[in-house]
Amino acid sequence: MKIIDGKSVSEHLLADISLKLQSQKKNRSPHLAIIMVGKHPASETYVNAKIKTCEKYGFKGTLYHFPETITEKKLLDEIQKLNDYHEVDGIIVQLPLPKHISENQVIETISPQKDVDGFHPVNIGKMAKNLPALLPATPGGILELLKFYQIETAGKHCVVIGRSNIVGFPMSILMGRNSYPGNCTVTMCHSKTQNLEFYTQNADIIIAAAGQPELIKGNMVKEGVVVIDVGIHRVPDKTKKSGFKLIGDVEFDTVAPKSSFITPVPGGVGPMTIAVLLKNTFETWLQSNK
Ligand code: NDP
């Protein structure tokens, strides 16, 4: 069994981007604009981590923080301003948004050329057609992990658990594309799937993104399976100074001994998400001629 070390792969990827960045003769750094609405302690933590990573690797990261009461129209106008601002290369909106603001409207207002989260229908469409596109960060990060560890995917049965717009759905498309990583026979499971273990027991690769703590147990997988655990859950743990620990959608202790490769939580998929966000921002910056 081999642990997939997302922390070290993400550092490797970011160091490589940073080197390429230094070799470019441009008069400004890649610039990521992060929009946040209202107060959410978890979102603030994620946003701070993104800005810190930007700074560490020579990017500029700016937080545009709006009050909970901002109208949808005003928010869309602000996004339009960032679309038009030539010194911004990437725009992301930290979810969730307040209920009075349509997530779809917001995503569709971001210019597809600056949509470094890869959520715009234009980028999703290009991804589905296997055209060059900005890939959603978490699925993009999983592809980077599979590549880094040279994990064979062609002809394998890949079971993706979850069909959300940000993880499960794009992941199932990517694993079925005619490319590497890809060329899998893909089964996409969701909350209405009956007899989940029938699918997982027949999987060569499992990508678990159900948002259910330790849903996948050792008796649900076969020997030699590759396991990518996307889930992140905080559970109380008196033995930790913080009072909690992080677990995934996979019961690590029972699944790991049967796996050929497995991502831990934390330190697996999580660090890759930020790395791909910066990779996407670097790519849009390279395309911009200003
Ligand atoms: P969502 O809640 O949006 O989607 C969960 C999906 O899982 C849904 O499609 C749902 O089905 C399906 N599902 C729920 N329960 C079951 C079940 N018992 N069996 C099979 N399928 C089930 O979650 P996200 O995709 O946003 O995130 C998934 C997990 O990944 C979360 O723990 C999240 O915190 C984590 N995450 C981690 C990231 C990282 O960087 N590491 C980034 C993004 C997310 P249905 O469609 O029928 O409701």
Coordinates of C-alpha atoms and ligand atoms in Angstrom, one line a residue:
M1 CA 0.0 0.0 0.0
K2 CA 1.3 3.4 -1.0
I3 CA 0.1 6.7 0.5
I4 CA -0.5 9.4 -2.0
D5 CA 1.1 12.4 -0.6
G6 CA -0.9 15.4 -1.8
K7 CA 1.0 17.9 0.3
S8 CA 4.3 17.1 -1.3
V9 CA 2.8 16.8 -4.9
S10 CA 1.1 20.2 -4.5
E11 CA 4.4 21.8 -3.3
H12 CA 6.2 20.2 -6.3
L13 CA 3.5 21.5 -8.7
L14 CA 3.6 25.0 -7.1
A15 CA 7.4 25.2 -7.1
D16 CA 7.4 24.3 -10.7
I17 CA 4.9 27.0 -11.6
S18 CA 6.9 29.5 -9.5
L19 CA 10.0 28.7 -11.5
K20 CA 8.2 29.2 -14.8
L21 CA 6.8 32.4 -13.4
Q22 CA 10.2 33.8 -12.7
S23 CA 11.4 33.0 -16.3
Q24 CA 8.6 35.1 -17.8
K25 CA 9.3 38.7 -18.8
K26 CA 6.1 40.3 -17.7
N27 CA 5.8 43.4 -15.7
R28 CA 3.3 42.1 -13.2
S29 CA 2.5 38.9 -11.3
P30 CA -0.5 36.6 -11.9
H31 CA -3.4 38.1 -9.9
L32 CA -6.2 36.1 -8.3
A33 CA -9.3 37.9 -7.1
I34 CA -11.3 36.2 -4.4
I35 CA -14.9 37.3 -3.8
M36 CA -16.5 36.5 -0.5
V37 CA -20.0 37.6 0.7
G38 CA -20.9 37.7 4.4
K39 CA -19.1 36.1 7.3
H40 CA -18.4 32.3 7.4
P41 CA -15.6 31.1 9.7
A42 CA -14.8 28.1 7.4
S43 CA -14.8 30.2 4.2
E44 CA -12.5 32.8 5.9
T45 CA -10.0 30.0 6.7
Y46 CA -10.1 28.7 3.1
V47 CA -9.7 32.3 1.7
N48 CA -6.8 33.1 4.0
A49 CA -5.1 29.8 3.0
K50 CA -5.5 30.8 -0.7
I51 CA -4.1 34.3 -0.2
K52 CA -1.1 33.0 1.8
T53 CA -0.4 30.4 -0.9
C54 CA -0.6 33.2 -3.6
E55 CA 2.0 35.2 -1.7
K56 CA 4.3 32.3 -1.1
Y57 CA 4.6 31.4 -4.8
G58 CA 4.8 35.0 -6.3
F59 CA 1.2 35.5 -7.1
K60 CA -1.0 38.4 -6.0
G61 CA -4.2 37.5 -4.2
T62 CA -6.8 40.1 -3.4
L63 CA -9.9 39.5 -1.3
Y64 CA -13.0 41.4 -2.3
H65 CA -15.2 41.0 0.8
F66 CA -18.9 42.2 0.5
P67 CA -21.5 42.4 3.3
E68 CA -24.2 39.7 3.5
T69 CA -26.8 42.4 2.5
I70 CA -25.2 43.1 -0.9
T71 CA -27.8 42.8 -3.7
E72 CA -27.4 40.3 -6.5
K73 CA -27.3 43.1 -9.0
K74 CA -24.5 44.9 -7.2
L75 CA -22.5 41.7 -6.8
L76 CA -22.8 41.0 -10.5
D77 CA -21.7 44.5 -11.3
E78 CA -18.6 44.1 -9.1
I79 CA -17.8 40.8 -10.9
Q80 CA -18.2 42.6 -14.3
K81 CA -15.7 45.2 -13.1
L82 CA -13.2 42.5 -12.3
N83 CA -13.9 40.9 -15.7
D84 CA -12.9 44.2 -17.3
Y85 CA -9.9 44.9 -15.1
H86 CA -6.9 43.8 -17.1
E87 CA -4.7 43.3 -14.0
V88 CA -6.9 40.5 -12.7
D89 CA -6.2 37.1 -14.3
G90 CA -8.5 34.8 -12.2
I91 CA -11.8 35.3 -10.4
I92 CA -13.3 32.9 -7.9
V93 CA -16.3 33.3 -5.6
Q94 CA -16.1 31.6 -2.3
L95 CA -19.3 29.5 -1.7
P96 CA -21.8 29.4 -0.1
L97 CA -23.5 32.6 -1.0
P98 CA -26.5 34.1 0.8
K99 CA -29.9 32.7 -0.3
H100 CA -31.0 35.8 -2.1
I101 CA -28.1 35.5 -4.6
S102 CA -28.2 32.9 -7.4
E103 CA -25.0 30.8 -7.5
N104 CA -25.7 30.1 -11.2
Q105 CA -26.0 33.8 -12.1
V106 CA -22.8 34.6 -10.3
I107 CA -20.9 31.7 -11.9
E108 CA -22.2 32.6 -15.4
T109 CA -21.2 36.3 -14.9
I110 CA -17.5 35.5 -14.4
S111 CA -15.7 35.7 -17.8
P112 CA -14.9 32.1 -18.9
Q113 CA -11.4 33.3 -19.6
K114 CA -11.0 34.3 -15.9
D115 CA -13.0 31.4 -14.4
V116 CA -10.1 29.7 -12.6
D117 CA -12.5 27.6 -10.6
G118 CA -13.6 26.0 -13.9
F119 CA -17.3 26.2 -13.0
H120 CA -18.6 28.3 -16.0
P121 CA -20.8 26.3 -18.4
V122 CA -18.3 27.2 -21.2
N123 CA -15.4 25.6 -19.3
I124 CA -17.5 22.6 -18.3
G125 CA -18.6 22.2 -21.9
K126 CA -15.0 22.4 -23.2
M127 CA -13.9 19.9 -20.5
A128 CA -16.7 17.5 -21.6
K129 CA -15.5 17.8 -25.2
N130 CA -11.9 17.1 -24.2
L131 CA -10.9 20.6 -25.4
P132 CA -8.3 22.7 -23.6
A133 CA -10.2 24.2 -20.7
L134 CA -9.8 25.5 -17.1
L135 CA -10.6 22.4 -15.1
P136 CA -12.4 22.5 -11.8
A137 CA -9.7 22.7 -9.1
T138 CA -10.5 19.6 -7.1
P139 CA -11.0 17.1 -10.0
G140 CA -8.0 18.8 -11.7
G141 CA -6.0 18.1 -8.6
I142 CA -7.0 14.5 -8.5
L143 CA -5.8 14.1 -12.1
E144 CA -2.4 15.6 -11.1
L145 CA -2.1 13.0 -8.3
L146 CA -2.9 10.1 -10.6
K147 CA -0.3 11.5 -13.1
F148 CA 2.3 12.1 -10.4
Y149 CA 2.1 8.5 -9.2
Q150 CA 1.8 7.1 -12.7
I151 CA -1.4 5.2 -11.8
E152 CA -2.8 3.3 -14.7
T153 CA -6.3 4.3 -15.6
A154 CA -7.0 3.0 -19.1
G155 CA -9.6 0.2 -19.1
K156 CA -10.1 0.4 -15.3
H157 CA -13.4 0.5 -13.7
C158 CA -13.6 3.9 -11.8
V159 CA -16.4 4.4 -9.4
V160 CA -17.1 8.0 -8.5
I161 CA -19.3 8.5 -5.5
G162 CA -21.1 11.9 -5.7
R163 CA -22.4 14.0 -8.6
S164 CA -22.0 17.6 -7.4
N165 CA -21.1 20.2 -9.9
I166 CA -17.8 20.9 -8.3
V167 CA -16.5 17.4 -7.7
G168 CA -18.4 14.2 -8.6
F169 CA -19.9 15.2 -11.9
P170 CA -16.8 16.7 -13.5
M171 CA -14.7 13.9 -12.1
S172 CA -16.8 11.2 -13.7
I173 CA -16.5 13.1 -17.1
L174 CA -12.7 13.4 -16.7
M175 CA -12.1 9.8 -15.9
G176 CA -14.1 8.7 -18.9
R177 CA -12.4 11.0 -21.4
N178 CA -10.1 9.6 -24.1
S179 CA -6.9 10.8 -22.4
Y180 CA -4.5 10.1 -19.5
P181 CA -5.7 10.0 -16.8
G182 CA -8.9 8.8 -18.2
N183 CA -10.1 6.0 -20.5
C184 CA -11.9 4.4 -17.5
T185 CA -15.2 2.7 -17.6
V186 CA -17.0 5.0 -15.2
T187 CA -19.9 4.4 -12.7
M188 CA -21.3 7.5 -11.1
C189 CA -23.0 6.8 -7.8
H190 CA -25.2 9.2 -5.7
S191 CA -27.6 9.2 -2.8
K192 CA -30.3 7.2 -4.8
T193 CA -27.8 4.5 -5.8
Q194 CA -29.0 1.1 -4.4
N195 CA -26.5 -1.4 -3.1
L196 CA -23.5 1.0 -3.3
E197 CA -21.1 -1.8 -2.2
F198 CA -21.9 -3.8 -5.3
Y199 CA -20.2 -1.0 -7.3
T200 CA -17.4 -0.3 -4.9
Q201 CA -16.5 -4.0 -4.6
N202 CA -16.1 -4.1 -8.4
A203 CA -14.1 -0.9 -8.6
D204 CA -10.4 -0.6 -9.6
I205 CA -10.4 3.1 -8.7
I206 CA -12.8 4.7 -6.1
I207 CA -13.1 8.5 -5.9
A208 CA -15.2 9.2 -2.9
A209 CA -16.9 12.6 -2.8
A210 CA -20.2 11.9 -1.0
G211 CA -19.7 14.2 2.0
Q212 CA -20.5 11.2 4.3
P213 CA -17.9 10.4 7.1
E214 CA -16.3 7.0 6.6
L215 CA -19.0 5.8 4.2
I216 CA -16.6 3.4 2.5
K217 CA -15.4 0.6 4.7
G218 CA -12.9 -2.2 4.2
N219 CA -15.5 -4.8 3.3
M220 CA -16.8 -2.7 0.5
V221 CA -13.6 -2.7 -1.6
K222 CA -11.4 -5.3 -3.4
E223 CA -7.7 -6.0 -2.9
G224 CA -5.5 -3.6 -4.9
V225 CA -8.0 -0.8 -5.3
V226 CA -6.8 2.8 -5.8
V227 CA -8.7 5.1 -3.4
I228 CA -9.0 8.9 -3.7
D229 CA -10.8 10.3 -0.7
V230 CA -12.2 13.8 -1.3
G231 CA -14.3 14.1 1.8
I232 CA -13.3 16.3 4.7
H233 CA -15.1 16.1 8.1
R234 CA -14.3 17.5 11.5
V235 CA -15.0 15.1 14.3
P236 CA -14.4 15.6 18.0
D237 CA -11.2 14.1 19.4
K238 CA -10.2 14.6 23.0
T239 CA -6.7 13.4 22.3
K240 CA -6.0 16.4 20.0
K241 CA -5.0 19.8 21.3
S242 CA -7.5 21.4 19.0
G243 CA -10.3 19.1 20.3
F244 CA -11.0 17.7 16.8
K245 CA -9.5 15.6 14.0
L246 CA -10.2 15.4 10.3
I247 CA -11.6 12.3 8.6
G248 CA -12.7 11.5 5.1
D249 CA -15.5 9.6 3.3
V250 CA -13.3 6.5 3.6
E251 CA -12.6 4.5 6.7
F252 CA -8.9 4.7 6.4
D253 CA -7.9 2.0 8.9
T254 CA -10.0 -0.7 7.2
V255 CA -9.6 0.4 3.5
A256 CA -5.9 1.2 3.5
P257 CA -4.6 -2.3 4.0
K258 CA -6.5 -3.5 0.9
S259 CA -5.5 -0.6 -1.3
S260 CA -2.6 -0.3 -3.7
F261 CA -2.7 3.6 -3.4
I262 CA -4.7 5.7 -1.0
T263 CA -5.0 9.4 -0.2
P264 CA -5.0 10.3 3.5
V265 CA -7.2 13.0 5.1
P266 CA -5.8 15.5 5.7
G267 CA -2.8 15.8 3.3
G268 CA -4.3 14.1 0.2
V269 CA -6.7 15.8 -2.1
G270 CA -7.1 19.0 -0.1
P271 CA -3.7 20.6 -0.8
M272 CA -4.1 19.9 -4.6
T273 CA -7.2 22.1 -4.8
I274 CA -5.3 25.3 -4.1
A275 CA -2.4 24.2 -6.3
V276 CA -4.7 23.7 -9.3
L277 CA -6.4 27.1 -8.6
L278 CA -3.0 28.8 -8.9
K279 CA -2.0 26.7 -11.9
N280 CA -5.2 27.9 -13.7
T281 CA -4.5 31.5 -12.7
F282 CA -0.9 31.1 -14.0
E283 CA -2.4 29.8 -17.3
T284 CA -4.8 32.7 -17.7
W285 CA -2.0 35.2 -16.9
L286 CA 0.2 33.6 -19.6
Q287 CA -2.7 34.1 -22.1
S288 CA -3.1 37.8 -21.1
N289 CA -0.9 40.2 -23.1
K290 CA -1.0 43.0 -20.5
Ligands
NDP1 P1 -22.2 17.7 -2.1 O1 -22.9 17.6 -0.8 O2 -22.5 18.9 -3.0 O3 -22.4 16.4 -3.0 C1 -22.4 15.1 -2.4 C2 -22.8 14.1 -3.4 O4 -22.7 12.8 -2.8 C3 -24.2 14.2 -4.0 O5 -24.2 14.0 -5.4 C4 -25.0 13.1 -3.2 O6 -26.0 12.6 -4.0 C5 -23.9 12.1 -3.0 N1 -24.2 11.3 -1.8 C6 -24.5 11.7 -0.6 N2 -24.7 10.7 0.2 C7 -24.4 9.5 -0.5 C8 -24.4 8.1 -0.2 N3 -24.8 7.7 1.0 N4 -24.1 7.3 -1.2 C9 -23.8 7.7 -2.4 N5 -23.8 9.1 -2.7 C10 -24.1 9.9 -1.8 O7 -20.7 17.6 -1.8 P2 -19.3 18.1 -2.6 O8 -19.2 17.4 -3.8 O9 -19.2 19.6 -2.6 O10 -18.2 17.6 -1.5 C11 -18.1 16.2 -1.2 C12 -17.1 16.1 0.0 O11 -15.8 16.6 -0.5 C13 -17.4 16.9 1.2 O12 -17.0 16.2 2.3 C14 -16.6 18.2 1.0 O13 -16.2 18.8 2.2 C15 -15.4 17.6 0.3 N6 -14.6 18.6 -0.5 C16 -13.3 18.6 -0.4 C17 -12.5 19.4 -1.2 C18 -11.1 19.3 -1.1 O14 -10.4 20.2 -1.5 N7 -10.5 18.3 -0.5 C19 -13.1 20.3 -2.2 C20 -14.6 20.1 -2.3 C21 -15.3 19.3 -1.5 P3 -27.3 13.4 -4.5 O15 -26.8 14.2 -5.7 O16 -28.3 12.4 -4.8 O17 -27.7 14.4 -3.4

